[in-house]
Protein backbone atom coordinates (compact mmCIF):
# COMPACT_ATOMS: atom_id res chain seq x y z
CA UNK A 1 0.00 0.00 0.00
CA UNK A 2 2.79 2.42 0.90
CA UNK A 3 4.64 1.58 -2.31
CA UNK A 4 1.55 2.34 -4.39
CA UNK A 5 1.17 5.72 -2.70
CA UNK A 6 4.83 6.56 -3.28
CA UNK A 7 4.68 5.63 -6.97
CA UNK A 8 1.48 7.62 -7.42
CA UNK A 9 3.14 10.67 -5.83
CA UNK A 10 6.22 10.27 -8.05
CA UNK A 11 4.12 10.11 -11.20
CA UNK A 12 2.32 13.31 -10.22
CA UNK A 13 5.53 15.36 -9.94
CA UNK A 14 5.88 18.62 -11.84
CA UNK A 15 7.80 18.37 -15.15
CA UNK A 16 10.96 20.11 -13.85
CA UNK A 17 11.26 17.80 -10.85
CA UNK A 18 10.54 14.76 -13.01
CA UNK A 19 13.22 15.83 -15.50
CA UNK A 20 15.84 16.18 -12.77
CA UNK A 21 14.91 12.81 -11.26
CA UNK A 22 14.97 10.93 -14.57
CA UNK A 23 18.20 12.62 -15.67
CA UNK A 24 19.89 11.70 -12.39
CA UNK A 25 18.76 8.08 -12.82
CA UNK A 26 20.18 8.01 -16.36
CA UNK A 27 23.46 9.60 -15.26
CA UNK A 28 23.75 7.15 -12.37
CA UNK A 29 23.15 4.20 -14.71
CA UNK A 30 25.85 5.47 -17.07
CA UNK A 31 28.38 5.98 -14.26
CA UNK A 32 27.66 2.49 -12.90
CA UNK A 33 28.07 1.03 -16.38
CA UNK A 34 31.45 2.75 -16.66
CA UNK A 35 32.46 1.34 -13.27
CA UNK A 36 31.42 -2.14 -14.39
CA UNK A 37 33.44 -1.87 -17.60
CA UNK A 38 36.47 -0.76 -15.60
CA UNK A 39 36.06 -3.73 -13.28
CA UNK A 40 35.93 -6.02 -16.32
CA UNK A 41 39.17 -4.47 -17.55
CA UNK A 42 40.73 -4.80 -14.09
CA UNK A 43 40.92 -8.58 -14.51
CA UNK A 44 41.84 -9.15 -10.84
CA UNK A 45 45.38 -7.84 -11.21
CA UNK A 46 46.83 -5.80 -8.35
CA UNK A 47 49.75 -4.49 -10.35
CA UNK A 48 50.11 -0.71 -10.65
CA UNK A 49 47.65 -0.31 -13.55
CA UNK A 50 45.20 -2.83 -12.12
CA UNK A 51 45.04 -1.11 -8.77
CA UNK A 52 44.36 2.24 -10.45
CA UNK A 53 41.51 0.72 -12.49
CA UNK A 54 40.04 -0.86 -9.38
CA UNK A 55 40.16 2.37 -7.37
CA UNK A 56 38.69 4.36 -10.28
CA UNK A 57 35.83 1.86 -10.60
CA UNK A 58 35.14 2.00 -6.87
CA UNK A 59 35.10 5.81 -6.84
CA UNK A 60 32.72 5.82 -9.83
CA UNK A 61 30.50 3.38 -7.95
CA UNK A 62 30.35 5.72 -4.96
CA UNK A 63 29.85 8.76 -7.19
CA UNK A 64 26.83 7.12 -8.81
CA UNK A 65 25.15 6.74 -5.44
CA UNK A 66 25.87 10.36 -4.57
CA UNK A 67 24.48 11.59 -7.91
CA UNK A 68 21.25 9.71 -7.37
CA UNK A 69 20.87 11.04 -3.84
CA UNK A 70 21.54 14.64 -4.90
CA UNK A 71 19.12 14.34 -7.84
CA UNK A 72 16.38 12.96 -5.59
CA UNK A 73 16.88 15.74 -3.04
CA UNK A 74 16.77 18.45 -5.72
CA UNK A 75 13.67 17.01 -7.35
CA UNK A 76 11.90 16.89 -3.98
CA UNK A 77 12.92 20.49 -3.26
CA UNK A 78 11.62 21.66 -6.65
CA UNK A 79 8.40 19.70 -6.15
CA UNK A 80 7.86 21.31 -2.74
CA UNK A 81 8.49 24.81 -4.12
CA UNK A 82 6.11 24.18 -7.05
CA UNK A 83 3.38 22.76 -4.79
CA UNK A 84 3.68 25.83 -2.52
CA UNK A 85 2.91 28.12 -5.47
CA UNK A 86 -0.28 26.31 -6.47
CSV table of C-alpha atoms in Angstrom, one decimal:
chain,number,residue,atom,x,y,z
A,1,UNK,CA,0.0,0.0,0.0
A,2,UNK,CA,2.8,2.4,0.9
A,3,UNK,CA,4.6,1.6,-2.3
A,4,UNK,CA,1.6,2.3,-4.4
A,5,UNK,CA,1.2,5.7,-2.7
A,6,UNK,CA,4.8,6.6,-3.3
A,7,UNK,CA,4.7,5.6,-7.0
A,8,UNK,CA,1.5,7.6,-7.4
A,9,UNK,CA,3.1,10.7,-5.8
A,10,UNK,CA,6.2,10.3,-8.0
A,11,UNK,CA,4.1,10.1,-11.2
A,12,UNK,CA,2.3,13.3,-10.2
A,13,UNK,CA,5.5,15.4,-9.9
A,14,UNK,CA,5.9,18.6,-11.8
A,15,UNK,CA,7.8,18.4,-15.2
A,16,UNK,CA,11.0,20.1,-13.9
A,17,UNK,CA,11.3,17.8,-10.8
A,18,UNK,CA,10.5,14.8,-13.0
A,19,UNK,CA,13.2,15.8,-15.5
A,20,UNK,CA,15.8,16.2,-12.8
A,21,UNK,CA,14.9,12.8,-11.3
A,22,UNK,CA,15.0,10.9,-14.6
A,23,UNK,CA,18.2,12.6,-15.7
A,24,UNK,CA,19.9,11.7,-12.4
A,25,UNK,CA,18.8,8.1,-12.8
A,26,UNK,CA,20.2,8.0,-16.4
A,27,UNK,CA,23.5,9.6,-15.3
A,28,UNK,CA,23.7,7.1,-12.4
A,29,UNK,CA,23.2,4.2,-14.7
A,30,UNK,CA,25.8,5.5,-17.1
A,31,UNK,CA,28.4,6.0,-14.3
A,32,UNK,CA,27.7,2.5,-12.9
A,33,UNK,CA,28.1,1.0,-16.4
A,34,UNK,CA,31.5,2.8,-16.7
A,35,UNK,CA,32.5,1.3,-13.3
A,36,UNK,CA,31.4,-2.1,-14.4
A,37,UNK,CA,33.4,-1.9,-17.6
A,38,UNK,CA,36.5,-0.8,-15.6
A,39,UNK,CA,36.1,-3.7,-13.3
A,40,UNK,CA,35.9,-6.0,-16.3
A,41,UNK,CA,39.2,-4.5,-17.5
A,42,UNK,CA,40.7,-4.8,-14.1
A,43,UNK,CA,40.9,-8.6,-14.5
A,44,UNK,CA,41.8,-9.1,-10.8
A,45,UNK,CA,45.4,-7.8,-11.2
A,46,UNK,CA,46.8,-5.8,-8.3
A,47,UNK,CA,49.8,-4.5,-10.4
A,48,UNK,CA,50.1,-0.7,-10.7
A,49,UNK,CA,47.7,-0.3,-13.5
A,50,UNK,CA,45.2,-2.8,-12.1
A,51,UNK,CA,45.0,-1.1,-8.8
A,52,UNK,CA,44.4,2.2,-10.4
A,53,UNK,CA,41.5,0.7,-12.5
A,54,UNK,CA,40.0,-0.9,-9.4
A,55,UNK,CA,40.2,2.4,-7.4
A,56,UNK,CA,38.7,4.4,-10.3
A,57,UNK,CA,35.8,1.9,-10.6
A,58,UNK,CA,35.1,2.0,-6.9
A,59,UNK,CA,35.1,5.8,-6.8
A,60,UNK,CA,32.7,5.8,-9.8
A,61,UNK,CA,30.5,3.4,-8.0
A,62,UNK,CA,30.4,5.7,-5.0
A,63,UNK,CA,29.9,8.8,-7.2
A,64,UNK,CA,26.8,7.1,-8.8
A,65,UNK,CA,25.1,6.7,-5.4
A,66,UNK,CA,25.9,10.4,-4.6
A,67,UNK,CA,24.5,11.6,-7.9
A,68,UNK,CA,21.2,9.7,-7.4
A,69,UNK,CA,20.9,11.0,-3.8
A,70,UNK,CA,21.5,14.6,-4.9
A,71,UNK,CA,19.1,14.3,-7.8
A,72,UNK,CA,16.4,13.0,-5.6
A,73,UNK,CA,16.9,15.7,-3.0
A,74,UNK,CA,16.8,18.5,-5.7
A,75,UNK,CA,13.7,17.0,-7.4
A,76,UNK,CA,11.9,16.9,-4.0
A,77,UNK,CA,12.9,20.5,-3.3
A,78,UNK,CA,11.6,21.7,-6.6
A,79,UNK,CA,8.4,19.7,-6.2
A,80,UNK,CA,7.9,21.3,-2.7
A,81,UNK,CA,8.5,24.8,-4.1
A,82,UNK,CA,6.1,24.2,-7.0
A,83,UNK,CA,3.4,22.8,-4.8
A,84,UNK,CA,3.7,25.8,-2.5
A,85,UNK,CA,2.9,28.1,-5.5
A,86,UNK,CA,-0.3,26.3,-6.5
